Amino acid sequence: MILLVDAGNTRIKLDWMEAGNEGRAGRSIAFALAEIDAARDWLDALPRRPSRALGVNVAGEAVAVELDSLLGQPVRWVKAGAQGLGVLNGYREPAQLGADRWAAMLGLAWHERRRRAAAGHAGGRADVPDSHSAAAGQAGSAKDLDTRACALLAIFGTATTIDTLCPAAAAAGSGAGGEVGFEFPGGLILPGPAMMLSSLSSGTANLPLARAETALYPTHTHQAIATGVAAAQAGAVLRQWLAGLEQCGQPPELYVSGGGWPAVRDETLRLLARACAGLGLAEQAVHWLDAPVLDGLACLASQAEE
Ligand SMILES: Nc1ncnc2c1ncn2[C@@H]1O[C@H](COP(=O)(O)OP(=O)(O)O)[C@@H](O)[C@H]1O
Ligand SMILES: CC(C)(COP(=O)(O)O)[C@@H](O)C(=O)NCCC(=O)O
């Protein structure tokens, strides 16, 4: 059994997988360091003692040390590489890319390959079997398979990251088994929703830490801030979605994740639906992934088994 570890700046996510299996168990836990007892209980309830641990850490060396001690064994910490599992890393200095973003791209490639394979079997209709789709508006969650379309993953964590995977030109990015290859051309980093909210309250004399629903025309301060933050997040997603549409000639497949998603969900779906309507496109499904970083680590772990 292999432990999978995603140490983010707010929370640590853990899951496990059986060696030789594809995919992780899907029994993940998310906890802050202050909640480490919950993680101990989770570890105690595992069916067996894990033989090894594979992880990414963007939360600093002290967290890595805490985790090695919690897990009772040294974690093998993965860094971003120039390529791996059929994905090319377009960062100028590949190792500068956050290890979590790299693992998430590997996980996204895995989900996209599965979606495409399922769509091929279903006669060109695509869906993601293991993640529920939050369709914008009333539209169905399936769409015609177009292998030119890119995939976009927005993770609303401590920071928000919005990263694209483009199908790679035939030979360049194909994986070891000849599966579809992808290229990560680059992506955005901005403060996550909670950090945007707290920066306004800590950096001004009068603004509160806002708690409110969004509105088209906000009429009080809490609403104005909550809406401004959601609009900034959704606007950044739409920017990259439009970039993918321009580059590939097809609407990108949009995946979302992270603890901050509920705060930006409505605004993102509304903006995307309006963009599709304005462009004469069918409404897009939005696929929720609970832990794309752990999915990527599971892919790496199963490859290392071979
Ligand atoms: N129970 C929770 N504990 C901490 N953060 C939470 C919780 N529920 C939602 N959040 C939100 O999720 C964000 C962290 O999301 P997460 O995906 O775990 O980020 P990271 O990977 O950066 O640690 C926080 O900024 C906060 O807005
Ligand atoms: C952007 C991040 C802070 C996101 O961290 P998170 O919100 O998941 O805790 C992390 O991926 C990171 O430190 N990246 C290094 C810089 C880069 O990716 O370019």
Short mmCIF file of C-alpha atoms and ligand atoms in Angstrom, two decimals:
data_model
loop_
_atom_site.label_atom_id
_atom_site.label_comp_id
_atom_site.label_asym_id
_atom_site.label_seq_id
_atom_site.Cartn_x
_atom_site.Cartn_y
_atom_site.Cartn_z
CA MET A 1 0.00 0.00 0.00
CA ILE A 2 1.29 3.47 -0.95
CA LEU A 3 0.41 6.70 0.87
CA LEU A 4 -0.19 9.80 -1.26
CA VAL A 5 0.46 13.23 0.27
CA ASP A 6 -0.45 16.73 -0.98
CA ALA A 7 0.84 19.37 1.43
CA GLY A 8 -0.76 22.70 0.46
CA ASN A 9 -0.37 26.05 2.20
CA THR A 10 -3.62 25.69 4.18
CA ARG A 11 -4.36 21.97 4.34
CA ILE A 12 -2.69 18.62 3.83
CA LYS A 13 -4.54 16.03 1.78
CA LEU A 14 -3.87 12.30 2.17
CA ASP A 15 -5.10 9.21 0.36
CA TRP A 16 -3.69 5.77 -0.39
CA MET A 17 -3.59 3.22 -3.19
CA GLU A 18 -2.84 -0.44 -3.52
CA ALA A 19 0.42 -1.10 -5.36
CA GLY A 20 -0.37 -2.35 -8.85
CA ASN A 21 -3.83 -0.72 -8.95
CA GLU A 22 -4.79 2.18 -11.21
CA GLY A 23 -6.10 5.13 -9.25
CA ARG A 24 -6.29 5.85 -5.55
CA ALA A 25 -8.64 4.51 -2.93
CA GLY A 26 -10.78 7.68 -2.88
CA ARG A 27 -10.86 7.83 0.94
CA SER A 28 -8.97 11.10 1.18
CA ILE A 29 -8.74 13.34 4.23
CA ALA A 30 -7.95 17.09 4.29
CA PHE A 31 -6.61 18.59 7.50
CA ALA A 32 -4.71 21.61 8.78
CA LEU A 33 -1.58 20.98 10.86
CA ALA A 34 -3.57 22.09 13.91
CA GLU A 35 -5.93 19.17 13.25
CA ILE A 36 -3.19 16.54 13.18
CA ASP A 37 -5.11 14.24 15.56
CA ALA A 38 -7.71 13.68 12.84
CA ALA A 39 -4.91 12.60 10.52
CA ARG A 40 -3.57 10.18 13.17
CA ASP A 41 -7.03 8.59 13.48
CA TRP A 42 -7.23 8.30 9.68
CA LEU A 43 -3.81 6.63 9.55
CA ASP A 44 -4.72 4.25 12.38
CA ALA A 45 -7.82 3.16 10.45
CA LEU A 46 -5.88 2.15 7.32
CA PRO A 47 -6.21 -1.56 6.42
CA ARG A 48 -2.42 -2.03 6.51
CA ARG A 49 0.76 -0.16 7.22
CA PRO A 50 1.82 1.61 3.97
CA SER A 51 5.08 0.36 2.50
CA ARG A 52 6.01 3.80 1.16
CA ALA A 53 4.80 7.38 0.78
CA LEU A 54 4.90 9.68 -2.25
CA GLY A 55 4.01 13.35 -2.04
CA VAL A 56 4.29 16.97 -3.04
CA ASN A 57 4.87 19.82 -0.62
CA VAL A 58 4.55 23.56 -1.32
CA ALA A 59 4.14 24.48 2.35
CA GLY A 60 7.79 24.64 3.39
CA GLU A 61 10.44 22.40 4.93
CA ALA A 62 8.96 22.46 8.46
CA VAL A 63 5.75 20.85 7.17
CA ALA A 64 7.77 18.16 5.38
CA VAL A 65 9.53 17.33 8.64
CA GLU A 66 6.17 17.18 10.53
CA LEU A 67 4.75 14.85 7.90
CA ASP A 68 7.73 12.48 7.88
CA SER A 69 7.26 12.18 11.63
CA LEU A 70 3.44 11.80 11.46
CA LEU A 71 3.65 9.11 8.79
CA GLY A 72 6.51 7.29 10.51
CA GLN A 73 8.56 7.11 7.33
CA PRO A 74 10.27 9.56 4.97
CA VAL A 75 7.99 10.76 2.18
CA ARG A 76 9.49 10.74 -1.32
CA TRP A 77 8.84 14.34 -2.31
CA VAL A 78 8.19 14.74 -6.05
CA LYS A 79 9.31 17.90 -7.91
CA ALA A 80 8.14 19.21 -11.26
CA GLY A 81 10.07 17.81 -14.20
CA ALA A 82 10.48 18.82 -17.84
CA GLN A 83 8.19 15.95 -18.88
CA GLY A 84 6.52 12.89 -17.48
CA LEU A 85 3.68 10.44 -18.16
CA GLY A 86 3.13 11.92 -21.61
CA VAL A 87 2.95 15.54 -20.40
CA LEU A 88 5.44 18.23 -21.44
CA ASN A 89 6.09 21.04 -18.97
CA GLY A 90 6.24 24.40 -20.79
CA TYR A 91 7.74 26.33 -17.84
CA ARG A 92 11.01 28.07 -18.79
CA GLU A 93 12.58 26.44 -15.73
CA PRO A 94 10.46 23.31 -15.25
CA ALA A 95 11.51 22.80 -11.61
CA GLN A 96 10.16 26.26 -10.73
CA LEU A 97 6.60 25.06 -11.33
CA GLY A 98 4.90 24.17 -8.04
CA ALA A 99 5.15 20.42 -7.48
CA ASP A 100 1.40 20.41 -6.71
CA ARG A 101 0.59 22.09 -10.02
CA TRP A 102 2.73 19.56 -11.88
CA ALA A 103 1.10 16.59 -10.12
CA ALA A 104 -2.31 18.14 -10.84
CA MET A 105 -1.43 18.36 -14.56
CA LEU A 106 -0.50 14.67 -14.53
CA GLY A 107 -3.80 13.92 -12.79
CA LEU A 108 -5.71 16.07 -15.26
CA ALA A 109 -4.10 14.24 -18.20
CA TRP A 110 -5.27 10.95 -16.64
CA HIS A 111 -8.84 12.25 -16.28
CA GLU A 112 -8.83 13.61 -19.84
CA ARG A 113 -7.60 10.30 -21.28
CA ARG A 114 -10.34 8.45 -19.42
CA ARG A 115 -12.98 10.95 -20.53
CA ARG A 116 -11.84 10.65 -24.13
CA ALA A 117 -11.76 6.86 -23.98
CA ALA A 118 -15.27 6.78 -22.47
CA ALA A 119 -16.48 9.20 -25.14
CA GLY A 120 -14.97 7.06 -27.88
CA HIS A 121 -16.87 4.03 -26.60
CA ALA A 122 -20.08 6.02 -26.24
CA GLY A 123 -20.01 7.09 -29.90
CA GLY A 124 -18.57 10.54 -29.42
CA ARG A 125 -20.42 11.60 -26.25
CA ALA A 126 -18.15 12.43 -23.35
CA ASP A 127 -18.52 12.50 -19.60
CA VAL A 128 -16.28 12.03 -16.59
CA PRO A 129 -17.33 8.86 -14.81
CA ASP A 130 -15.69 9.45 -11.45
CA SER A 131 -16.40 13.11 -10.85
CA HIS A 132 -19.77 14.72 -10.75
CA SER A 133 -20.37 17.47 -13.28
CA ALA A 134 -21.87 20.79 -12.27
CA ALA A 135 -23.46 21.75 -15.54
CA ALA A 136 -23.83 25.46 -16.13
CA GLY A 137 -27.56 26.12 -16.29
CA GLN A 138 -29.74 23.17 -17.27
CA ALA A 139 -27.52 21.78 -20.00
CA GLY A 140 -26.54 18.10 -19.94
CA SER A 141 -23.07 17.14 -18.79
CA ALA A 142 -22.07 15.45 -22.03
CA LYS A 143 -20.66 17.10 -25.12
CA ASP A 144 -19.31 16.02 -28.42
CA LEU A 145 -15.80 14.60 -28.22
CA ASP A 146 -13.29 16.81 -29.93
CA THR A 147 -9.74 15.66 -29.47
CA ARG A 148 -8.40 19.12 -30.37
CA ALA A 149 -9.94 20.72 -27.28
CA CYS A 150 -7.67 21.58 -24.39
CA ALA A 151 -8.44 21.01 -20.72
CA LEU A 152 -8.37 23.74 -18.10
CA LEU A 153 -7.95 23.10 -14.37
CA ALA A 154 -8.76 25.87 -11.88
CA ILE A 155 -7.78 25.05 -8.29
CA PHE A 156 -9.14 27.51 -5.72
CA GLY A 157 -6.83 26.84 -2.78
CA THR A 158 -4.74 29.20 -0.65
CA ALA A 159 -3.67 30.54 -4.02
CA THR A 160 -5.77 30.04 -7.12
CA THR A 161 -3.98 28.38 -10.02
CA ILE A 162 -5.47 28.12 -13.51
CA ASP A 163 -3.53 25.73 -15.69
CA THR A 164 -4.10 24.44 -19.23
CA LEU A 165 -3.29 21.13 -20.91
CA CYS A 166 -3.21 21.17 -24.71
CA PRO A 167 -3.17 17.99 -26.79
CA ALA A 168 0.46 17.79 -27.92
CA ALA A 169 1.54 17.56 -31.54
CA ALA A 170 1.61 13.84 -32.34
CA ALA A 171 5.11 12.57 -31.53
CA ALA A 172 6.25 15.28 -29.12
CA GLY A 173 4.20 14.43 -26.09
CA SER A 174 2.89 10.93 -26.44
CA GLY A 175 3.19 8.75 -23.36
CA ALA A 176 5.13 5.55 -22.97
CA GLY A 177 2.14 3.42 -23.98
CA GLY A 178 1.44 5.59 -27.04
CA GLU A 179 -1.48 7.24 -25.21
CA VAL A 180 -2.61 10.83 -25.92
CA GLY A 181 0.17 13.31 -25.18
CA PHE A 182 -0.38 16.74 -23.65
CA GLU A 183 1.54 19.94 -23.22
CA PHE A 184 1.25 22.34 -20.30
CA PRO A 185 1.90 25.73 -21.92
CA GLY A 186 1.76 27.68 -18.64
CA GLY A 187 -0.85 29.07 -16.29
CA LEU A 188 -1.92 31.71 -13.78
CA ILE A 189 -1.34 32.20 -10.05
CA LEU A 190 -3.48 34.65 -8.10
CA PRO A 191 -4.49 34.94 -4.45
CA GLY A 192 -7.20 32.43 -3.55
CA PRO A 193 -10.68 33.63 -2.55
CA ALA A 194 -9.97 33.61 1.22
CA MET A 195 -6.66 35.44 0.74
CA MET A 196 -8.33 38.12 -1.39
CA LEU A 197 -10.95 38.65 1.29
CA SER A 198 -8.42 38.82 4.13
CA SER A 199 -6.08 41.14 2.21
CA LEU A 200 -8.87 43.72 1.89
CA SER A 201 -9.65 43.62 5.60
CA SER A 202 -6.00 43.62 6.73
CA GLY A 203 -4.80 46.17 4.18
CA THR A 204 -7.45 48.86 4.66
CA ALA A 205 -8.73 50.89 7.59
CA ASN A 206 -12.45 50.31 7.05
CA LEU A 207 -13.13 47.13 5.15
CA PRO A 208 -14.45 44.10 7.07
CA LEU A 209 -13.71 40.43 6.45
CA ALA A 210 -16.69 40.05 4.17
CA ARG A 211 -19.27 37.30 4.46
CA ALA A 212 -22.05 37.59 1.91
CA GLU A 213 -23.59 36.15 -1.22
CA THR A 214 -22.69 37.69 -4.56
CA ALA A 215 -25.05 40.02 -6.46
CA LEU A 216 -25.10 41.60 -9.91
CA TYR A 217 -25.12 45.09 -8.40
CA PRO A 218 -23.98 44.81 -4.77
CA THR A 219 -25.72 47.24 -2.42
CA HIS A 220 -23.70 46.88 0.78
CA THR A 221 -20.03 46.54 1.66
CA HIS A 222 -19.95 42.81 2.47
CA GLN A 223 -21.77 42.04 -0.77
CA ALA A 224 -19.52 44.40 -2.76
CA ILE A 225 -16.38 42.65 -1.50
CA ALA A 226 -17.70 39.09 -1.85
CA THR A 227 -18.84 39.85 -5.38
CA GLY A 228 -15.60 41.60 -6.31
CA VAL A 229 -13.55 38.61 -5.17
CA ALA A 230 -15.77 36.06 -6.94
CA ALA A 231 -15.75 38.20 -10.10
CA ALA A 232 -11.94 38.42 -10.07
CA GLN A 233 -11.63 34.65 -9.70
CA ALA A 234 -14.25 33.86 -12.34
CA GLY A 235 -12.81 36.49 -14.68
CA ALA A 236 -9.39 34.87 -14.50
CA VAL A 237 -10.90 31.47 -15.29
CA LEU A 238 -12.79 32.94 -18.24
CA ARG A 239 -9.59 34.59 -19.55
CA GLN A 240 -7.85 31.22 -19.75
CA TRP A 241 -10.96 29.52 -21.11
CA LEU A 242 -11.06 32.09 -23.94
CA ALA A 243 -7.33 31.62 -24.55
CA GLY A 244 -7.89 27.86 -24.91
CA LEU A 245 -10.83 28.42 -27.23
CA GLU A 246 -8.74 30.71 -29.43
CA GLN A 247 -5.76 28.39 -29.51
CA CYS A 248 -7.56 25.08 -30.12
CA GLY A 249 -10.68 26.30 -31.92
CA GLN A 250 -12.83 24.36 -29.44
CA PRO A 251 -14.18 25.27 -25.99
CA PRO A 252 -11.82 23.91 -23.33
CA GLU A 253 -13.04 21.19 -20.99
CA LEU A 254 -13.21 22.94 -17.61
CA TYR A 255 -12.27 21.14 -14.37
CA VAL A 256 -12.38 22.77 -10.93
CA SER A 257 -11.08 21.86 -7.48
CA GLY A 258 -9.97 23.30 -4.13
CA GLY A 259 -11.53 24.38 -0.85
CA GLY A 260 -12.41 27.84 -2.19
CA TRP A 261 -14.64 26.59 -5.05
CA PRO A 262 -17.97 27.11 -3.22
CA ALA A 263 -17.21 30.84 -2.86
CA VAL A 264 -16.73 31.33 -6.60
CA ARG A 265 -18.94 28.60 -8.08
CA ASP A 266 -22.06 30.64 -8.92
CA GLU A 267 -20.12 33.53 -10.44
CA THR A 268 -17.92 31.20 -12.51
CA LEU A 269 -20.87 29.20 -13.88
CA ARG A 270 -22.81 32.40 -14.63
CA LEU A 271 -19.91 34.03 -16.47
CA LEU A 272 -19.14 30.88 -18.44
CA ALA A 273 -22.79 30.44 -19.43
CA ARG A 274 -22.96 34.06 -20.60
CA ALA A 275 -19.74 33.65 -22.60
CA CYS A 276 -21.08 30.50 -24.28
CA ALA A 277 -24.39 32.19 -25.08
CA GLY A 278 -22.59 35.24 -26.48
CA LEU A 279 -20.40 33.04 -28.68
CA GLY A 280 -23.29 30.85 -29.84
CA LEU A 281 -21.81 27.78 -28.11
CA ALA A 282 -23.68 25.07 -26.21
CA GLU A 283 -23.49 25.40 -22.42
CA GLN A 284 -20.42 23.74 -20.94
CA ALA A 285 -20.22 21.13 -18.23
CA VAL A 286 -17.85 21.90 -15.37
CA HIS A 287 -16.19 18.84 -13.85
CA TRP A 288 -15.43 18.79 -10.13
CA LEU A 289 -12.26 16.89 -9.10
CA ASP A 290 -11.87 16.31 -5.37
CA ALA A 291 -8.08 15.84 -5.43
CA PRO A 292 -6.34 16.13 -8.83
CA VAL A 293 -2.92 16.42 -7.17
CA LEU A 294 -3.41 13.05 -5.46
CA ASP A 295 -4.64 11.60 -8.78
CA GLY A 296 -1.38 12.68 -10.41
CA LEU A 297 0.64 11.19 -7.57
CA ALA A 298 -1.28 7.91 -7.98
CA CYS A 299 -0.29 7.87 -11.67
CA LEU A 300 3.35 8.44 -10.75
CA ALA A 301 3.24 5.76 -8.06
CA SER A 302 1.72 3.17 -10.37
CA GLN A 303 4.29 3.95 -13.06
CA ALA A 304 7.11 3.48 -10.56
CA GLU A 305 5.71 0.00 -9.82
CA GLU A 306 6.28 -1.18 -13.39
N1 LIG B 1 -12.35 23.21 6.74
C1 LIG B 1 -11.57 24.05 6.09
N2 LIG B 1 -10.34 24.33 6.54
C2 LIG B 1 -9.52 25.16 5.88
N3 LIG B 1 -9.86 25.78 4.74
C3 LIG B 1 -11.07 25.56 4.23
C4 LIG B 1 -11.98 24.67 4.86
N4 LIG B 1 -13.09 24.62 4.11
C5 LIG B 1 -12.89 25.44 3.06
N5 LIG B 1 -11.71 26.04 3.15
C6 LIG B 1 -11.20 26.97 2.14
O1 LIG B 1 -10.30 26.22 1.36
C7 LIG B 1 -9.08 26.94 1.14
C8 LIG B 1 -7.95 25.95 1.14
O2 LIG B 1 -8.21 25.01 0.13
P1 LIG B 1 -7.20 23.86 -0.17
O3 LIG B 1 -7.66 23.31 -1.46
O4 LIG B 1 -7.08 22.92 0.96
O5 LIG B 1 -5.86 24.72 -0.34
P2 LIG B 1 -4.32 24.38 -0.23
O6 LIG B 1 -4.09 23.23 -1.17
O7 LIG B 1 -3.67 25.64 -0.67
O8 LIG B 1 -4.00 24.03 1.19
C9 LIG B 1 -8.98 27.92 2.28
O9 LIG B 1 -8.36 29.08 1.85
C10 LIG B 1 -10.43 28.17 2.66
O10 LIG B 1 -10.93 29.25 1.94
C1 LIG B 2 1.08 28.54 -6.48
C2 LIG B 2 1.21 27.74 -5.21
C3 LIG B 2 1.55 28.69 -4.06
C4 LIG B 2 -0.15 27.10 -4.93
O1 LIG B 2 -0.15 26.55 -3.63
P1 LIG B 2 -1.50 26.16 -2.86
O2 LIG B 2 -2.49 27.24 -3.04
O3 LIG B 2 -1.98 24.87 -3.50
O4 LIG B 2 -1.12 25.92 -1.44
C5 LIG B 2 2.30 26.61 -5.35
O5 LIG B 2 1.99 25.82 -6.46
C6 LIG B 2 3.68 27.16 -5.48
O6 LIG B 2 4.32 27.49 -4.53
N1 LIG B 2 4.18 27.24 -6.75
C7 LIG B 2 5.53 27.67 -7.07
C8 LIG B 2 5.56 28.75 -8.12
C9 LIG B 2 4.98 28.34 -9.46
O7 LIG B 2 4.23 27.38 -9.59
O8 LIG B 2 5.32 29.04 -10.44
#
